[in-house]
C-alpha atoms as one frame of an Amber mdcrd trajectory, in Angstrom:
protein
 -17.286  52.753 -82.269 -14.847  53.467 -79.392 -12.290  50.106 -78.438 -11.952
  49.159 -74.759  -7.484  49.118 -75.425  -7.076  47.650 -71.251 -10.093  44.623
 -72.487  -7.986  44.512 -75.809  -5.084  43.709 -75.218  -6.263  41.800 -72.101
  -8.246  39.453 -74.463  -4.926  38.887 -76.265  -2.641  37.819 -72.969  -5.647
  35.149 -72.633  -5.239  33.942 -76.075  -1.722  34.405 -76.146  -1.445  31.458
 -72.644  -0.224  28.328 -73.923  -2.848  25.525 -74.018  -2.244  22.452 -71.141
  -1.024  19.205 -73.152  -0.112  21.482 -76.615   3.636  21.577 -77.998   3.515
  25.181 -75.838   3.354  22.948 -72.362   6.127  20.443 -73.588   9.943  20.177
 -72.077  10.837  17.072 -73.690  14.177  17.658 -75.849  14.886  18.375 -79.398
  15.900  14.817 -81.004  19.195  15.047 -81.790  21.548  13.849 -84.506  23.459
  10.686 -83.311  22.052  10.525 -80.099  21.364   7.446 -78.407  17.421   7.148
 -76.541  16.886   4.842 -73.897  13.510   3.610 -74.171  10.361   5.406 -73.536
  11.902   8.583 -73.634   9.914  11.664 -75.632  11.526  13.871 -78.538  10.160
  16.901 -80.444  11.590  16.359 -84.453  12.552  19.710 -85.951   8.961  19.197
 -88.245   7.065  20.006 -84.968   6.292  16.057 -83.956   7.292  14.579 -80.885
   8.413  11.034 -81.136   8.843   8.618 -78.170  10.886   6.048 -78.512   9.280
   2.436 -78.996  11.728  -0.286 -79.388  15.198  -0.626 -78.593  18.813  -2.121
 -80.403  22.023  -3.131 -79.022  22.774   0.844 -78.364  19.417   2.014 -77.257
  17.689   3.942 -80.229  21.084   3.111 -82.217  21.128   6.640 -83.471  18.556
   5.878 -86.299  15.398   9.612 -87.581  12.539   9.416 -85.929  10.551   9.802
 -89.938  12.952   7.733 -91.149  12.379   3.831 -88.703   8.770   2.696 -87.596
  10.309   0.223 -85.795  12.155   2.136 -83.152   9.987   5.439 -82.705   6.497
   5.748 -82.604   4.262   9.205 -83.130   3.161  10.756 -79.580   1.421  13.578
 -78.292   3.598  15.598 -76.251   4.427  15.311 -72.845   6.034  16.658 -69.424
   8.433  15.047 -68.987  11.866  14.881 -71.832  12.792  11.623 -71.384  12.618
   7.822 -69.867   8.362   7.478 -70.784   6.478   4.786 -69.508   6.668   1.503
 -70.712   5.127  -0.198 -67.780   3.823  -3.723 -67.497   0.469  -2.493 -68.086
   0.805  -1.496 -71.440   0.553   2.091 -71.108   2.023   3.037 -73.929   2.457
   6.947 -74.248  -1.297   7.105 -76.350   0.303   5.369 -79.463  -1.878   2.676
 -79.412  -4.578   1.558 -75.319  -4.697  -1.156 -73.947  -3.989  -4.877 -73.466
  -5.580  -6.399 -71.127  -2.416  -8.964 -71.089   0.326  -7.703 -68.920   3.575
  -7.275 -70.077   5.060  -9.290 -67.407   1.989 -12.478 -68.845   3.153 -11.831
 -72.019   7.394 -12.727 -70.451   5.981 -16.057 -69.227   4.114 -16.835 -72.412
   6.907 -16.025 -74.408  10.152 -16.605 -72.216  12.066 -17.966 -75.789  10.777
 -14.763 -78.473  13.077 -13.871 -80.466  13.817  -9.514 -79.893  12.255  -8.269
 -82.649   8.744  -9.778 -80.998   7.976  -6.660 -78.857   5.346  -5.933 -76.355
   5.104  -2.628 -77.428   5.199  -3.929 -80.269   1.928  -4.974 -80.149   0.347
  -2.970 -77.512   1.086  -0.579 -80.230  -1.113  -2.487 -82.548  -3.562  -2.729
 -80.733  -5.109   0.477 -82.369  -5.493  -0.734 -85.914  -8.739  -2.048 -84.723
 -10.549  -1.164 -80.961 -12.612  -4.502 -81.533  -9.748  -7.081 -80.747  -9.425
  -8.314 -77.063 -11.595  -5.684 -76.240 -15.324  -6.729 -76.503 -17.867  -8.488
 -74.033 -17.252  -8.675 -70.858 -13.601  -9.529 -69.069 -13.447 -13.304 -69.050
 -13.940 -12.750 -73.866 -11.705 -10.554 -74.004  -9.001 -11.884 -72.026 -10.215
 -15.597 -74.256 -10.306 -14.425 -77.185  -5.847 -12.949 -76.109  -5.345 -16.099
 -75.324  -6.679 -18.268 -77.943  -4.605 -15.209 -80.517  -1.488 -15.434 -78.519
  -1.545 -19.653 -78.890  -2.241 -19.299 -82.494   0.000 -17.438 -83.463   2.842
 -18.998 -80.896   1.593 -22.360 -83.162   2.285 -19.940 -86.575   5.696 -19.004
 -85.143   7.650 -21.787 -83.491   6.751 -20.241 -80.083   7.179 -15.923 -81.939
  10.728 -17.023 -82.648  10.100 -16.948 -86.125  10.135 -12.980 -88.505  10.820
 -15.060 -91.613   9.099 -18.777 -93.033  12.496 -21.069 -91.978  11.920 -22.911
 -95.479  14.009 -20.447 -97.501  13.460 -22.821-100.238   9.309 -21.880-100.459
  10.351 -18.530-100.629  10.379 -17.908-104.358   6.664 -19.702-104.509   4.133
 -17.259-102.931   3.404 -15.782-106.153  -0.456 -15.510-107.832   0.578 -13.946
-110.683   0.764 -10.420-109.708   3.799  -9.783-107.971   5.854  -6.807-107.383
   9.285  -7.245-109.276  11.615  -8.174-106.759   9.719  -9.348-103.666   8.527
 -12.321-102.178   5.781 -13.469-100.400   6.268 -16.060 -97.655   5.891 -16.333
 -94.357   6.976 -13.048 -91.527   6.410 -12.441 -89.184   3.103 -13.685 -85.870
   0.955 -15.485 -88.679   2.931 -15.912 -90.436   1.549 -13.511 -94.026   1.580
 -15.932 -96.467   0.658 -14.998-100.560   0.887 -11.448-102.681  -2.591 -11.237
-102.336  -2.925 -11.820 -98.462  -0.146  -9.102 -98.222  -2.292  -6.367-100.764
  -5.369  -6.799 -98.727  -3.499  -6.522 -95.936  -1.891  -3.606 -96.593  -4.792
  -2.113 -98.336  -6.472  -2.072 -94.385  -4.112  -1.254 -93.238  -3.061   2.100
 -94.813   0.358   0.805 -95.712   1.790  -0.617 -98.938   3.096  -4.168 -98.477
   2.523  -5.346-101.613   5.176  -3.650-103.214   7.480  -3.808 -99.560   6.261
  -6.764 -97.715   9.531  -7.130 -96.340   8.186  -3.974 -93.454   5.687  -7.435
 -91.493   9.610  -8.967 -90.785  11.161  -5.149 -90.031   8.911  -3.019 -88.457
   6.919  -4.567 -84.993   4.456  -2.914 -84.892   3.573  -3.265 -88.662   4.680
  -6.740 -88.053   1.409  -6.955 -84.816  -0.951  -5.242 -86.704  -0.476  -7.479
 -89.722  -2.484 -10.573 -86.438  -4.779  -9.052 -85.787  -6.441  -8.331 -89.186
  -6.595 -11.705 -90.483  -7.566 -12.452 -86.881 -10.858 -10.108 -87.415 -10.988
 -10.107 -91.104 -10.355 -14.023 -91.857 -12.571 -16.212 -91.661 -11.012 -19.039
 -94.060 -12.658 -23.479 -93.040 -14.976 -22.135 -90.996 -17.421 -19.536 -92.328
 -16.856 -16.872 -89.691 -12.812 -14.599 -88.280 -11.301 -15.890 -85.147 -12.882
 -12.621 -83.506 -16.302 -13.549 -83.439 -15.812 -17.347 -82.894 -14.383 -16.100
 -78.986 -16.853 -13.171 -79.111 -19.629 -15.625 -79.991 -19.104 -18.108 -78.449
 -18.343 -20.756 -80.354 -14.559 -21.666 -78.388 -11.594 -22.223 -79.521 -12.145
 -24.652 -81.942 -13.207 -22.385 -83.871  -9.947 -20.244 -84.473  -7.825 -23.264
 -85.193 -10.739 -23.770 -88.067 -11.029 -20.663 -89.212  -6.665 -20.108 -89.561
  -6.115 -23.266 -90.862  -8.705 -25.556 -90.610  -8.931 -27.398 -94.182  -5.486
 -28.730 -93.033  -5.845 -29.247 -89.565  -9.605 -29.642 -88.915 -11.429 -33.212
 -89.143  -8.936 -35.472 -87.978  -6.588 -34.311 -90.727  -3.652 -32.927 -88.986
  -4.443 -34.043 -84.669  -1.366 -33.186 -83.335  -0.832 -29.857 -85.167  -4.717
 -29.409 -82.962  -3.531 -30.617 -79.894  -0.011 -28.374 -79.869  -2.689 -25.692
 -80.162  -4.769 -26.666 -77.982  -1.339 -27.001 -75.340  -0.644 -23.369 -76.584
  -4.329 -21.901 -75.926  -4.478 -24.395 -71.852  -0.850 -22.214 -70.995  -2.261
 -18.653 -72.093  -5.009 -18.801 -70.001  -3.585 -20.080 -67.045  -1.218 -17.853
 -66.331  -3.262 -14.888 -67.655  -6.020 -16.497 -64.961  -9.415 -17.057 -66.758
 -11.191 -20.293 -68.102 -10.638 -22.117 -71.246 -13.926 -22.777 -71.537 -15.169
 -25.684 -74.633 -15.172 -26.983 -77.095 -11.143 -27.063 -77.785 -11.091 -28.924
 -80.743 -11.797 -28.615 -84.157
């Protein structure tokens, strides 16, 4: 068979052309040991993968290694810019987790005194774990679910000021008899996740060994938010349904309280605690401009 040399060379040239959006068209800077990067910067690591700086410390990236610190860095796709990526108020984090129906400015208005650990970017990155969260139904339902979630975690975490349970005397007590050596399972994160079986279940669902390393919930913002969303999407408590189902099926905010802590607070047990949650919810719905709906109490 005779080979057309010109056509063969043309085919090779076509195959060698860079594909739009792939690594060959990217000019992100190579990561350098000890260098300080800014929030939103994208770097190319020595393994050929790209990472985006999603959180900052006292000195930007604090010289951290992208493959070690999942709080500072998150894997990302190649971008056409070498740094200064957009973290935008609308929730765009470069493809890590999508966007949240609550904007960053609204989130800041809800939690002006929060611990700096609880970053908006960490929350947005966590959305990928459960795409249906605050993304089911019409615009009103989605906003009511977001406000319900944030109101409940505001109550659970002292308005996002507590990364760990305040009462250290309780820290050794949350073990059902199947705990990893040297680990404690006290409340951590936005939902104050506690007990060894909850850490194991959350870790199994998220693909993270939280049973062996529970403190990730207090040291990695994205993981912390993922555990809160995990409980929201899977926990039923005294309600017999998840908080997500309570809102998307029209049962109202009160049913989310019952799902989270109904056996302690609902049916007149702790009406003051229920009212605190309702107050947060009413405030947050006003901030994001959505009706609160009915059935607020439990």
